[in-house]
PDB file of C-alpha atoms in Angstrom:
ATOM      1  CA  UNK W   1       2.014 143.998 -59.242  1.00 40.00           C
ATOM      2  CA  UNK W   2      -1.424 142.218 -59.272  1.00 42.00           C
ATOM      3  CA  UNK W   3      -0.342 139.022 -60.007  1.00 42.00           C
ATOM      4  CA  UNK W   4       2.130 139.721 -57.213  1.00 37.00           C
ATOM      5  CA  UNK W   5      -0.554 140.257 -54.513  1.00 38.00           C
ATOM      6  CA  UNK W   6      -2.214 137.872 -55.594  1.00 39.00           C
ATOM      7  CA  UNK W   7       0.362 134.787 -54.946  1.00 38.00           C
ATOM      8  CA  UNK W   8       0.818 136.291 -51.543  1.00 38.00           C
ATOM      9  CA  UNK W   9      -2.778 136.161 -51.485  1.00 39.00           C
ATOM     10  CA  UNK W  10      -3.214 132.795 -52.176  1.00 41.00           C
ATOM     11  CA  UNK W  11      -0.224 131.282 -50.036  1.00 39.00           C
ATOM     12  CA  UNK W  12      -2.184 133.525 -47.029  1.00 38.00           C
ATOM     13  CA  UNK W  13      -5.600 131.426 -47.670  1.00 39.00           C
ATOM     14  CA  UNK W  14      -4.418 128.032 -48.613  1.00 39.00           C
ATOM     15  CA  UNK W  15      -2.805 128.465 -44.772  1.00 38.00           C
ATOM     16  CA  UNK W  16      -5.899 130.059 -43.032  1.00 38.00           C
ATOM     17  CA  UNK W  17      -3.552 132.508 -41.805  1.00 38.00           C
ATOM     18  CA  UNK W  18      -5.366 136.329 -41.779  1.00 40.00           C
ATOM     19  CA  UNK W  19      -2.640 138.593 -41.071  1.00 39.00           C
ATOM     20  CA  UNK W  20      -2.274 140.737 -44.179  1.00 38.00           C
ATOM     21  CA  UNK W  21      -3.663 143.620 -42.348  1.00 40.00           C
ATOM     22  CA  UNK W  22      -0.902 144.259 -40.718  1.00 43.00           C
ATOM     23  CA  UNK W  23       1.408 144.712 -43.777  1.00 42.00           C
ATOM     24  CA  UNK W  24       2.637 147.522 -45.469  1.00 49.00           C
ATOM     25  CA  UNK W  25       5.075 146.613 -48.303  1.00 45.00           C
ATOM     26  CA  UNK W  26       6.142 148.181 -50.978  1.00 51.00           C
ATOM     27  CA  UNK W  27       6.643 145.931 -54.604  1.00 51.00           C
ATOM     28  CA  UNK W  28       9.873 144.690 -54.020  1.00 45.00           C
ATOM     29  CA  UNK W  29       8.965 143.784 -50.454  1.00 48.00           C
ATOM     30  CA  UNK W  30       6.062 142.225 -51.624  1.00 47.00           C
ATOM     31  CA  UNK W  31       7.582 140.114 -54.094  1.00 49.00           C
ATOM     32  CA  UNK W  32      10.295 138.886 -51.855  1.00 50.00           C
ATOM     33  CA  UNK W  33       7.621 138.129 -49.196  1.00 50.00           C
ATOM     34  CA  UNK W  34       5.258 136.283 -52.089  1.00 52.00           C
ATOM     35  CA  UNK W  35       8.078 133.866 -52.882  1.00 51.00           C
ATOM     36  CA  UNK W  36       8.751 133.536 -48.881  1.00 53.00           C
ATOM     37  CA  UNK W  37       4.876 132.761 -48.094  1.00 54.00           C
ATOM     38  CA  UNK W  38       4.549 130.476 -51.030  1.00 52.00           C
ATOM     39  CA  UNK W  39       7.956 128.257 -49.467  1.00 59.00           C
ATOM     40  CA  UNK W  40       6.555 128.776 -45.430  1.00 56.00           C
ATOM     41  CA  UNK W  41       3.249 127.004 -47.195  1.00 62.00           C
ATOM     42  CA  UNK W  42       4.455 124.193 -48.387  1.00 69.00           C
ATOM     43  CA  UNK W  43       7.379 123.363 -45.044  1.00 74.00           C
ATOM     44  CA  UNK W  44       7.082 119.531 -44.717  1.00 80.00           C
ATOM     45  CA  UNK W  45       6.056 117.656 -41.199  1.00 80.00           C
ATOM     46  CA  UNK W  46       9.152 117.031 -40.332  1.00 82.00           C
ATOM     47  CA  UNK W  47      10.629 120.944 -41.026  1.00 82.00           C
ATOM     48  CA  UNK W  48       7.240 121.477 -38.447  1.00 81.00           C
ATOM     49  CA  UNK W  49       8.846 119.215 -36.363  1.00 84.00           C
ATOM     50  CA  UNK W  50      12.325 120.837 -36.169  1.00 85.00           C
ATOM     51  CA  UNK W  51      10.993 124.449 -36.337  1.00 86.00           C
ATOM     52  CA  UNK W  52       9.105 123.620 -32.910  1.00 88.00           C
ATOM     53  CA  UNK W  53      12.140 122.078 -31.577  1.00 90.00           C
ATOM     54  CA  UNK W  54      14.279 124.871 -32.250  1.00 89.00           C
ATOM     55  CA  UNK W  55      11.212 127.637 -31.150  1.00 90.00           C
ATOM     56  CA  UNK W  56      11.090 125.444 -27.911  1.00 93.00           C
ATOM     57  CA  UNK W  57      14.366 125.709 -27.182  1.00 92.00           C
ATOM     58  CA  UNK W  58      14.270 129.950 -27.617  1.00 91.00           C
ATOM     59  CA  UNK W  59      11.374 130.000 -25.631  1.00 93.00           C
ATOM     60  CA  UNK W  60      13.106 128.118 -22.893  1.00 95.00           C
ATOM     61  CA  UNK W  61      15.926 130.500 -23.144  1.00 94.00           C
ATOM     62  CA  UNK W  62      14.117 133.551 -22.738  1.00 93.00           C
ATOM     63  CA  UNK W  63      11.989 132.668 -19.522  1.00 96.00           C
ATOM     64  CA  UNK W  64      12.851 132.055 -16.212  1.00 97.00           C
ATOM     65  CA  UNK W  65      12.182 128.329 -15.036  1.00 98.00           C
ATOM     66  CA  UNK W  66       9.954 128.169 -11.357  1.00 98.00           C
ATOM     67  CA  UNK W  67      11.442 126.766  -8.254  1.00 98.00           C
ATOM     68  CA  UNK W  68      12.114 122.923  -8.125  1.00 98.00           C
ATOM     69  CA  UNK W  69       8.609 122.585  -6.278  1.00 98.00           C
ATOM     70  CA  UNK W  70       6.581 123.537  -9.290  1.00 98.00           C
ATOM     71  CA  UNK W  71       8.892 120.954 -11.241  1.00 98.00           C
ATOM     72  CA  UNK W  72       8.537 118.065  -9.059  1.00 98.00           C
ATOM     73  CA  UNK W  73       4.988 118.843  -9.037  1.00 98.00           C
ATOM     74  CA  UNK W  74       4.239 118.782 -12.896  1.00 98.00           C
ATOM     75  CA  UNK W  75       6.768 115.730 -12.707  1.00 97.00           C
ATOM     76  CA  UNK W  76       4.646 113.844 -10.687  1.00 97.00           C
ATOM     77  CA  UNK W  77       1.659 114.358 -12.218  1.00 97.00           C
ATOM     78  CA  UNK W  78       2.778 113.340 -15.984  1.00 97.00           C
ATOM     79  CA  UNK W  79       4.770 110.686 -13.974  1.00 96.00           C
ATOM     80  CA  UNK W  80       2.889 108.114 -15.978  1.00 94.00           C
ATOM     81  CA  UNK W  81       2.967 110.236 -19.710  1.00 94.00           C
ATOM     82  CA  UNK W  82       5.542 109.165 -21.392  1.00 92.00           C
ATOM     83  CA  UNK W  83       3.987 110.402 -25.368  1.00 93.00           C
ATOM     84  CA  UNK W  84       1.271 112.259 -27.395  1.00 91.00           C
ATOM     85  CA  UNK W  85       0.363 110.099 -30.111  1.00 84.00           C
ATOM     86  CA  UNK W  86       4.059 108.860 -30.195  1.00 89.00           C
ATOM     87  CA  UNK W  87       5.614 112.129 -29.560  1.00 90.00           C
ATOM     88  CA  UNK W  88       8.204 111.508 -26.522  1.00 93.00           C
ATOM     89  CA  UNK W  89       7.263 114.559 -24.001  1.00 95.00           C
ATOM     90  CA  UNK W  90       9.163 117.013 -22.408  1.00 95.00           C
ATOM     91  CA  UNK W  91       8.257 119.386 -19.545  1.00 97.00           C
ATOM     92  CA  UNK W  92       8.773 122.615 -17.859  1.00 98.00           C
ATOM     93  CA  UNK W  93       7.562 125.210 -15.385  1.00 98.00           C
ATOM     94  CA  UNK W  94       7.610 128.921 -16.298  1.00 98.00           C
ATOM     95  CA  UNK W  95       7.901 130.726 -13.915  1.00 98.00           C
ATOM     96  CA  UNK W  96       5.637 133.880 -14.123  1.00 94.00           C
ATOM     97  CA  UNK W  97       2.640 135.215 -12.802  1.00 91.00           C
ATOM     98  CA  UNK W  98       0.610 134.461 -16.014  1.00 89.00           C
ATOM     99  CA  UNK W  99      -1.765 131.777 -16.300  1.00 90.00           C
ATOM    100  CA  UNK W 100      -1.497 129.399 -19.536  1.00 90.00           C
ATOM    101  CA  UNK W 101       0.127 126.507 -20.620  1.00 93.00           C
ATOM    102  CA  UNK W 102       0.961 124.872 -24.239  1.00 92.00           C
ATOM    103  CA  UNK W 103       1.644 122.175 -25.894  1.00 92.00           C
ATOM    104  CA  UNK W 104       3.996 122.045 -29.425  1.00 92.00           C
ATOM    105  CA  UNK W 105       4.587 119.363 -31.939  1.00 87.00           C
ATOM    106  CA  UNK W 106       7.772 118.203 -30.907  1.00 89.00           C
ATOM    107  CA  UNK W 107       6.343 116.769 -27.590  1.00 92.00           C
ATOM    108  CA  UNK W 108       7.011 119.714 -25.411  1.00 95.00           C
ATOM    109  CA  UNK W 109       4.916 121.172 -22.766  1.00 96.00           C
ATOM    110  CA  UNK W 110       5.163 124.339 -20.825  1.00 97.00           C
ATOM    111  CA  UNK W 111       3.028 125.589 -17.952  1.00 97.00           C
ATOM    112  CA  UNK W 112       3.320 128.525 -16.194  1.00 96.00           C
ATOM    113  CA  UNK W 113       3.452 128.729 -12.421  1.00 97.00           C
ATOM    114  CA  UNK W 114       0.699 131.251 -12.401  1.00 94.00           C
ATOM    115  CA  UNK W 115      -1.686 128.274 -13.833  1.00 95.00           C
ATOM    116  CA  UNK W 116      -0.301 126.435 -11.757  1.00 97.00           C
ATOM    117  CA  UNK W 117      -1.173 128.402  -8.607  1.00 95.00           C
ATOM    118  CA  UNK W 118      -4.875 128.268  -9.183  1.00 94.00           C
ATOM    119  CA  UNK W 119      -5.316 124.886  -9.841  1.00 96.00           C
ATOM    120  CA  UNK W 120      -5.426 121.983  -8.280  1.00 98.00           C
ATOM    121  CA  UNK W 121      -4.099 118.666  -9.537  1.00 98.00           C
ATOM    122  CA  UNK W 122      -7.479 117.586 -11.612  1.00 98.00           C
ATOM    123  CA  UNK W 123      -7.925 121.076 -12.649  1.00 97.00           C
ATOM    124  CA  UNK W 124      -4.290 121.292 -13.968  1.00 97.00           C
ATOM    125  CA  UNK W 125      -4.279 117.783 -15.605  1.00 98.00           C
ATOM    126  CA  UNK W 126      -7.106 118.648 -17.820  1.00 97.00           C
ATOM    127  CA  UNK W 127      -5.439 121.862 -18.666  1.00 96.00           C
ATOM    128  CA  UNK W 128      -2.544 120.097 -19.683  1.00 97.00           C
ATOM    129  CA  UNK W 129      -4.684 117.458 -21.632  1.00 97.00           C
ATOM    130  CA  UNK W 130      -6.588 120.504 -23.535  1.00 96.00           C
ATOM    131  CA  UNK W 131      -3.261 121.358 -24.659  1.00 94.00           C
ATOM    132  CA  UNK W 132      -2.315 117.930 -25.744  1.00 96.00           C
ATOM    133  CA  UNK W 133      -5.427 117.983 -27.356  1.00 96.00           C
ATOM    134  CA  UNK W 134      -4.649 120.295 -29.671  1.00 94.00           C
ATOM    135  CA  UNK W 135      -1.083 118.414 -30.518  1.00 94.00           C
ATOM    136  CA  UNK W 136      -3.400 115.281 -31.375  1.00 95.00           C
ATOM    137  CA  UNK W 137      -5.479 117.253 -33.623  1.00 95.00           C
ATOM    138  CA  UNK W 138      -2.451 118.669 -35.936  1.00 93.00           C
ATOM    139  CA  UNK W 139      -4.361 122.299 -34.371  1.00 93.00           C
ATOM    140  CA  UNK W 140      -0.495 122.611 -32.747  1.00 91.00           C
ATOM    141  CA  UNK W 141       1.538 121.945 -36.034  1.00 89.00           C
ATOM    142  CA  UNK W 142      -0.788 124.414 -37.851  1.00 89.00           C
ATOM    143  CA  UNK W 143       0.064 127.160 -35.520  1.00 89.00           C
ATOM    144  CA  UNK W 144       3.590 126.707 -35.820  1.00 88.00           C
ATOM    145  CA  UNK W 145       2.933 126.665 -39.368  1.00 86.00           C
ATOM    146  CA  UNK W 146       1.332 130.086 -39.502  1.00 85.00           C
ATOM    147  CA  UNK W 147       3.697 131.602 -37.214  1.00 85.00           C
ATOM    148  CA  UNK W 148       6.597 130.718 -39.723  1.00 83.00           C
ATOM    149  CA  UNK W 149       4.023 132.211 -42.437  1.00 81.00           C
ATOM    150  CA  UNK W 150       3.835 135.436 -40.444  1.00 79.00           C
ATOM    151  CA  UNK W 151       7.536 135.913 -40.810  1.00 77.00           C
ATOM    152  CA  UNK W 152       7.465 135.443 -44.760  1.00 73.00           C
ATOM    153  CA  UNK W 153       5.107 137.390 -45.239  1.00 70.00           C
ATOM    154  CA  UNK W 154       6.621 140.121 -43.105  1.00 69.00           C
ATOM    155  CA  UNK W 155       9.921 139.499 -45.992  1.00 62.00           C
ATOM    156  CA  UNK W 156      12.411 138.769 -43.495  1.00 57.00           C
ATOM    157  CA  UNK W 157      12.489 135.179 -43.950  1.00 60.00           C
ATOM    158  CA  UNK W 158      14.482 135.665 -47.102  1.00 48.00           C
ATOM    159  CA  UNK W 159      16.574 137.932 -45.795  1.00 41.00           C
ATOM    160  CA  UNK W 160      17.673 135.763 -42.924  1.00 41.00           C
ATOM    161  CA  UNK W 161      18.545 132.886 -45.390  1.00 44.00           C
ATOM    162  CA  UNK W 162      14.956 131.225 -46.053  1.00 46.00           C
ATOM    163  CA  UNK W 163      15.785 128.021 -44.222  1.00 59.00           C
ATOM    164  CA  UNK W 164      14.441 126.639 -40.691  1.00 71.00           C
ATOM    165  CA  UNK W 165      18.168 126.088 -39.762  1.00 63.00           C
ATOM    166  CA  UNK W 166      19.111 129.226 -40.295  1.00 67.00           C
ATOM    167  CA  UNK W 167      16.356 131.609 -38.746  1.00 80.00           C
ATOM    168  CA  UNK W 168      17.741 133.926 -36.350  1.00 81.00           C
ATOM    169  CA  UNK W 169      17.079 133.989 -32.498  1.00 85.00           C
ATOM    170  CA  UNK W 170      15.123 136.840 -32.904  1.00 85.00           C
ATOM    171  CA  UNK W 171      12.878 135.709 -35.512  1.00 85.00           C
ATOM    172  CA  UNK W 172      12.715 132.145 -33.792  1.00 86.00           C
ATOM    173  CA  UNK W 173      11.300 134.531 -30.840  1.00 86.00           C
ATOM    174  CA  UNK W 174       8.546 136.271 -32.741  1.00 87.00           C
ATOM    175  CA  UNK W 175       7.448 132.897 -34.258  1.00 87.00           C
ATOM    176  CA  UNK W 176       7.141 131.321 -30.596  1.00 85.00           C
ATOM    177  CA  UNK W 177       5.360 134.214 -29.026  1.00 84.00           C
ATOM    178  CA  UNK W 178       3.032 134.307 -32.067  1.00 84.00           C
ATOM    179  CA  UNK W 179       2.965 130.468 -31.669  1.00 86.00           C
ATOM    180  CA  UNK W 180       1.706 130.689 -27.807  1.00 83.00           C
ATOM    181  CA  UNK W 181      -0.422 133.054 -28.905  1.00 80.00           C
ATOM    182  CA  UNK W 182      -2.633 131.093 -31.377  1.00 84.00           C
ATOM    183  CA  UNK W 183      -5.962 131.085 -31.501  1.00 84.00           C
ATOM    184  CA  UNK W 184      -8.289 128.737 -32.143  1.00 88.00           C
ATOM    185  CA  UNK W 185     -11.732 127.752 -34.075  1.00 89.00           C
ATOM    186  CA  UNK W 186     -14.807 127.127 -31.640  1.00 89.00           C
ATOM    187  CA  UNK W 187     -14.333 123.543 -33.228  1.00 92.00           C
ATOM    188  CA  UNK W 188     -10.726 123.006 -32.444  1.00 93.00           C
ATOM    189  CA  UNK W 189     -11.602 124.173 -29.176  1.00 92.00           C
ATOM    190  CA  UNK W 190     -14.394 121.784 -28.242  1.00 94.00           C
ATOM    191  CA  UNK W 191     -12.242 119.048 -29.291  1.00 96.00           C
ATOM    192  CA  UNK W 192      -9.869 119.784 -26.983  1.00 95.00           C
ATOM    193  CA  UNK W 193     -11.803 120.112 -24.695  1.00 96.00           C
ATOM    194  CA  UNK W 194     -13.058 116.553 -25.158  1.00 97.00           C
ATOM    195  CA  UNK W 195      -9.433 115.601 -25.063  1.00 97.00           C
ATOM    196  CA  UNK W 196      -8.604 117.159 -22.097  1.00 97.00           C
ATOM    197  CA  UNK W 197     -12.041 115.643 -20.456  1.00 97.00           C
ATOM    198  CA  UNK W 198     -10.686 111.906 -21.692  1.00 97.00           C
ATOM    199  CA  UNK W 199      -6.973 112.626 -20.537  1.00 97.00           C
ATOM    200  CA  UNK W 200      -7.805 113.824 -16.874  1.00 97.00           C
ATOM    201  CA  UNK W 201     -10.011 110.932 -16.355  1.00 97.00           C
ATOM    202  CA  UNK W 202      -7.739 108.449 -17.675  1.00 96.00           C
ATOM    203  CA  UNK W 203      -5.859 109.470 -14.873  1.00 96.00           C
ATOM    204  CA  UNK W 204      -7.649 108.870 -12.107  1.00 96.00           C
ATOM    205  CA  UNK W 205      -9.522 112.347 -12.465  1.00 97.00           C
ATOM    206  CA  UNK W 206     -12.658 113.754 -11.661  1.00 97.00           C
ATOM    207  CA  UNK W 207     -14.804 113.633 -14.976  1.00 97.00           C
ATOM    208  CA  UNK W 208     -16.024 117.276 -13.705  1.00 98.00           C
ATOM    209  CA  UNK W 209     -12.066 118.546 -13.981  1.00 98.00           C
ATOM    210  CA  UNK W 210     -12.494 120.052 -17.475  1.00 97.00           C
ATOM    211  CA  UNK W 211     -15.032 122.187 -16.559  1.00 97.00           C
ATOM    212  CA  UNK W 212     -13.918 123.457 -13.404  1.00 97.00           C
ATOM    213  CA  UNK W 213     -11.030 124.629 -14.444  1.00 95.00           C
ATOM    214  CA  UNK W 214     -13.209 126.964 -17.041  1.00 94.00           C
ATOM    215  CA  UNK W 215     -14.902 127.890 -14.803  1.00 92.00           C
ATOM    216  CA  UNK W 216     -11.883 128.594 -12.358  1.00 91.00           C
ATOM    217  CA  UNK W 217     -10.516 130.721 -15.671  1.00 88.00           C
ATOM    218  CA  UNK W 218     -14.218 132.272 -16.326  1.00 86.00           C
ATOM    219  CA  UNK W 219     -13.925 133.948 -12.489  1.00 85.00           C
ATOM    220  CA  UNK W 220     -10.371 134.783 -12.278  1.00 82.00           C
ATOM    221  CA  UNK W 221     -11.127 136.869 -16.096  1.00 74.00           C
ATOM    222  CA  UNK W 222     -13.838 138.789 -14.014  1.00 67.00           C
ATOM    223  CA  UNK W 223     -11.489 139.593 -10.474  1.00 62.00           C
ATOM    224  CA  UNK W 224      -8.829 142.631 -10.575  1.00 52.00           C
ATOM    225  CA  UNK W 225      -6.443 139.608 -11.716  1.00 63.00           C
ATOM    226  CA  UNK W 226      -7.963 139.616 -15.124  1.00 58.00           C
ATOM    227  CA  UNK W 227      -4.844 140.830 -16.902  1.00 60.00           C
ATOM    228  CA  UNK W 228      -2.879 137.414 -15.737  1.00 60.00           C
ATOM    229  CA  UNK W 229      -5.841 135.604 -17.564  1.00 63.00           C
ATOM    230  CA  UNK W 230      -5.108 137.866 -20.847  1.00 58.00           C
ATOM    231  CA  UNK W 231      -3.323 135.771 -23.295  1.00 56.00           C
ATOM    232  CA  UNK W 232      -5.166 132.548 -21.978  1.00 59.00           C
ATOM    233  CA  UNK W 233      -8.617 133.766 -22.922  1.00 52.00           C
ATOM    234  CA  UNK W 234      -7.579 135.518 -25.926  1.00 52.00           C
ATOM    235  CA  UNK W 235      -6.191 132.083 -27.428  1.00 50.00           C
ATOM    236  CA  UNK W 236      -9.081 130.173 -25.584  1.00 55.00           C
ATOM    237  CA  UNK W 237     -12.552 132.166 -26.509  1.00 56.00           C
ATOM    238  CA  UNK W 238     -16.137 131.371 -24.932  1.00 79.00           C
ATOM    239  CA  UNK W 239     -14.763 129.084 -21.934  1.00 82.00           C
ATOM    240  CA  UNK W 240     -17.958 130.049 -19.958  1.00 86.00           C
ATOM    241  CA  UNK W 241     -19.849 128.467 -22.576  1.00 91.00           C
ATOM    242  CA  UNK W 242     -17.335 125.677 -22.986  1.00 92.00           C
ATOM    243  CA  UNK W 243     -17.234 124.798 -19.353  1.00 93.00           C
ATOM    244  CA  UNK W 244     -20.934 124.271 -19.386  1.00 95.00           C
ATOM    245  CA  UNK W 245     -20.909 121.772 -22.375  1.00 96.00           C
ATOM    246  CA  UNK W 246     -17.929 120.310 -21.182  1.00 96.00           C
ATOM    247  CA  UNK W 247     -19.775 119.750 -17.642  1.00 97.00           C
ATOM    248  CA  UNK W 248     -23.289 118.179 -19.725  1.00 97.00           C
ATOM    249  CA  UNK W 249     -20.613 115.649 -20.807  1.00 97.00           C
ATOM    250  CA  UNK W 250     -19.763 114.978 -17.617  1.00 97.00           C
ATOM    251  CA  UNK W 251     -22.939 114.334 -16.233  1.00 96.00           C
ATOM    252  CA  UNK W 252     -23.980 112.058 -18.608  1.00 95.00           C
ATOM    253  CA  UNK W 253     -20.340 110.461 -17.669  1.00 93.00           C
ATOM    254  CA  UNK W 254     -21.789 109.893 -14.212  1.00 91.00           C
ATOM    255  CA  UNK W 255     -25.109 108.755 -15.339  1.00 88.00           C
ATOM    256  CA  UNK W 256     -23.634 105.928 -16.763  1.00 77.00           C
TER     257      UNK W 256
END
């Protein structure tokens, strides 16, 4: 039993993932989800790769896309983004009153129309570069990775066959909400936030688009809207303090 907890202990470290105290197994349970942790762990690049395809495509299933307005719109602004790093993208508008946006592995991004709403075209395109951002830095495929990992160790991995091809729409569901709902290091943050900064810029953007759209999500977390902002700030910590190094950067930008 000890030497049981103790693989799914290990397989839960070597992945960074901190979710064991939410489990209650019993041995068997725990053996089966040992083994399952220990195979999520060690899922190749390319099983990454098709796990966020095939999340992607349940997550497009399950929500509603916006009007053709808020598609034409996101269409013309990545009119000129045709990769990340080599990834082809693909895009879509959610449409929902929440605001946040991501970016997976496979090239896709998703933004909500709620995001959309509130910001304006700079605003948005650093939003969407921050996601990007963390696609660049692997911080994207790591999610995914400890989504999967959430499932094994839960033990229902093994009982739905093991396999990334055969993981049932329902689990593919829990791994993408878990997946959207990632959160991230202060570190991974800043650097996408440095992304974002370079990507809006790039094109054609106000260096100061990063950090108004912080600051945009800093004041709509303190209205009576707050609950729209819930799953954006909870995933993206300390924006007020982000915002204002994100702005020193651009100053010094303009100084130039």
């Amino acid at each position: 039993m000890k030497k049981i907890t103790f693989l799914l202990l290990t397989a839960l470290t070597l992945t960074g993932c901190s979710i064991m105290s939410n489990l209650n197994l019993d041995p068997v349970q725990l053996a089966s989800a040992a083994t399952s942790a220990l195979t999520a762990a060690s899922i190749t690049d390319a099983q990454v790769a098709a796990l966020s395809q095939q999340t992607i495509a349940k997550l497009d299933a399950q929500n509603k896309l916006a009007s053709q307005s808020y598609q034409n719109r996101l269409g013309r602004l990545l009119s000129d983004v045709k990769d990340i790093e080599g990834l082809k993208i693909n895009y879509k508008v959610y449409e929902t009153n929440e605001v946040n946006a991501f970016a997976c592995g496979d090239g896709s991004i998703r933004v909500y129309s709620g995001l959309m709403d509130i910001m304006d075209d700079s605003e948005l395109m650093a939003i969407i570069g921050h996601e990007c951002g963390h696609v660049v830095h692997q911080d994207s495929k790591h999610a995914m990775k400890n989504a999967y990992l959430a499932q094994a160790a839960r033990g229902v991995l093994s009982s739905a066959g093991g396999t990334i091809g055969t993981l049932s729409q329902s689990i593919l569901g829990d791994i993408g909400e878990s997946f959207v709902s990632s959160q991230y290091s202060q570190k991974q943050e800043y650097a996408a936030d440095d992304y974002g900064l370079k990507f809006s810029t790039e094109h054609g953007y106000s260096p100061y688009s990063m950090s108004n759209a912080l600051n945009k999500l800093v004041e709509l977390s303190g209205s009576s809207q707050s609950s729209l902002v819930q799953k954006m700030f909870s995933s993206h910590p300390d924006s007020a303090k982000r915002a204002e190094r994100v702005k020193a950067k651009a100053d010094a930008m303009q100084r130039k």
